[in-house]
Every structure is written in structure tokens, then in C-alpha cells.
Steps between C-alpha positions, in 0.01 A plus 500: 500500500819366663685811394243727661508303824878519511497875437237551771703301753814697409310824553390389844856411596623836373226679691590323824867581449419864436290515817786360707742743339267787580459392861877451530546857376276613787692299762565805713128581531420139582784486754384818671143369511624170647701682765201717591280189517750328727513804727120504517507129583738563791284789621196272488682235701600757762161671543291184465345413836592143600220250552466201730305185421373246753370165371313238702384157380236307689255212469133561573248232409240262635628210708348264247764229539347383829137528393472132414623371835300758693178421316564127550539555873187714515302240305561253784277724708239511225578861404564628148737796490438559133736505207478852372830597343381837378707778648403863448847601622720336241717597205433854384256552788786489750688754290193725486450464875862583575491819290161608635466823694412318823819295503728783385342736754549251783865458404567873465347582837728250675809626681849360445681373812654772717314768306234736631336570166328289236630399159244738349652802674848382404385473138350850506814648656732311263314625192459852646125490447443696819692797356250532218206447735615779731471750215122452480250590769293190434785253553746680727387305808483161328845391623568303713243222463347343812593152618145372441360512142150557638617835641592642158328821400322531167797693361746235619283226353491681167877544499550139601316381190766669288777348713343155468486524120865608487609216729296243310615601151856625557632302797324166531548198276299194605517197275469122484810380312358154428128454443526134598639580845363695797815710538461877491764769466467851642749776417499857627728756338550848642766758576493409871624162619283509813184546293595226254591249770215547746225568247576165337496312831196676645301464179560124483423462872175699473382309193582155636334581833184626327497196272539247781246675726246510217552135408473378860241741644206256486703206629637709788150620590372141513801386703458782754129429535554126555783568745275721713221244482736220603629703795144580609386138475809381687412727792136390493605135480730545795214649702265218397752234604550671835124525550453132414772406746336706775160339439662156510668582830167599650348163412794291618385193701141611445234235550423349156133541572527880474533543121355852487794639689731349237329689215712813552822306456363320196393830340843652565670198346274514193566872462876445529483223240304720256738791545793260455362385165451860389852587614643207304318614186631853541855370545464303178378810316784699657760264355333525159508881529875483569546285190296747295707793625821318410361422157395859437826656620708592192868436460708817545878487489762760412764363264739793449483839667708818468770592747637838604693680369343479154717517190503845345399515135667793323642534147881479486700795370701293251195333348316832488800659326515225236124488446464881483794539261381218270143626492602858429741394225239275340232770501750749354582260216129452431448877495793558263 
């Protein structure tokens, strides 16, 4: 048994040696293949379109750290603000929202500074989509897109769906690096630095604005309503106080025996007192509404944002030469 194992191992060694000898005898073929692979690698590096990536990190979460103090302050007024920590816009939901058509569309229809056209039209022109559209009667008038998404034609809307899918799958990368933190990272990669830079910034701005408006819509509505009511009652209270003062002036130094003539002043004073109580209650509710709005307003803060000019990402000629030559030589050896 030992003899057979030793013979088998010797055969393997001999076979490996023979393979290396055979490949060494074909060194010229392998060398030519490596040179051709290196040339192809250089050609790839030259013709490869450079890309630009813009990355933005931000924090977007509920302002839960102050909930305890705010609820304690509100409880002094006998009001319970609740303790619902459920957030429909959290974790993967924020990522889904940011890559939704509504948010991407809002970002693409925005215009960069000192530019008369939208990011969408820049994207179409940069990828030469309009050249292909002009060859068909159905789509030849699709470019340029209007400034308002609601003014898109049915053909433009249909074409935009394809653009949105391409942007979502090939350009955007939205992630949450740490599940235990509320920090999100957005990266846009394209062949145009303007698109990468401004699409990233506009997309984050549109999503955060929508998120904050949605979270605070009810609280803002209540605050606006109470503010109007307080202003109205303040004006009415001012009129009631003036009226009570006028009635009092009319009865100044009046004979105490004439009580009926004092009834107008007494009624005005009672009305002013009642309105004053109502006004005080509304002011109390107004302060509670301000606390509620502060509690419902999420925390939004940009941590790191991209700066122009963006760094160009393009394969180097030397690395492409080495990688192409090695890969071609390896494949040639495998084939032989």
C-alpha cells in the first residue's frame, strides 16, 4: 500500500513537471497572448468613459431625545402628548422613499445654479437619448422636457419611467451603513459630474423636506388654527375692554340710586372677563401646540457632502496593462 501511494505521488509530480515543461516550450505563444492582452487593457483604459461619484451622509430621525422633557412640560398643563415611538419613515422605509419615483422625479426636474435647463434634460443630452428619440415619429418631440412634471405628455411620461429605472438601478446607491444609527449614505455615480453632484443634493433635500412636512403636518395645522384663534380673540378682547371703559366713563359720578344705567358697564365688564378667560385658555393651548410641533419635528443634519470638482474615476493605463496581460496569459495557459 505504501509503495502504491509513493508511486502515485511520484506520477503526480512528474505530470506537473511535464505540464510546466510543455507550457515553457510554448512561451512565445503565451508571451504574444500576454502582450495582446496588455494592449487590449490599455485600449480599454483609453476608451473607458470616466465616471464621477458624489456621496452625502446625513442624519434623519425623530427628535426623540427631547420627548421626555417636552411631555413633562405638557403634563403640567394636564395634556398628554402620547408616547408613540412608531415611525413609518425609518430604516429601510427611508431608503425606499428616497429611491421612489416621486423623489427622483422631483430631483431630476430641479435646475442646477446658473443653468437654464433641468438635470433631466442634462441627463438625456449626456446619454444622447434624444438622438435615438428623434429617429422615431412617436418620440421625436419628446425632448426637451418641460420644467413642470405635470406638463409632461403621455409619451414623455412613458419615456421617463425608463429613465427612472435606469437612474434607480444604475446610478443611485442609498444605504444605512449602521443599523443601530440613523445615519444614511447616498451616492450617485454617472459620467457627468454635474448630474452626480446635484442629483445627490437635490434628492436628499427633496426627501428630507417631504419627510419633515409629513411628520409635522398635523402639528402645524393645529398651531396655525390656534394662532388665528388667538389673534381673533385678542382683537375681540381689545374691543370688549374698550367698550367696558366707555360704559364706565358714561356712568362716572352717577348717582348711586340709578343702578339700571350701570348695567351696560357691568355687562361689558363681564363680557370682557369671559373673553379674557377664553383668550387665556387659547394661549395655553397655543403653547402646548408649539411644544407638540417641536416634538414632532425630526432631526435633519448633513454630516458630509460632496464638493466640486468631483474626483474622476477611470482605470489607469499601467494597471490595465498588467491586468490585461496577466489575464490573457493565464487564459492561454489554461487553453494549452
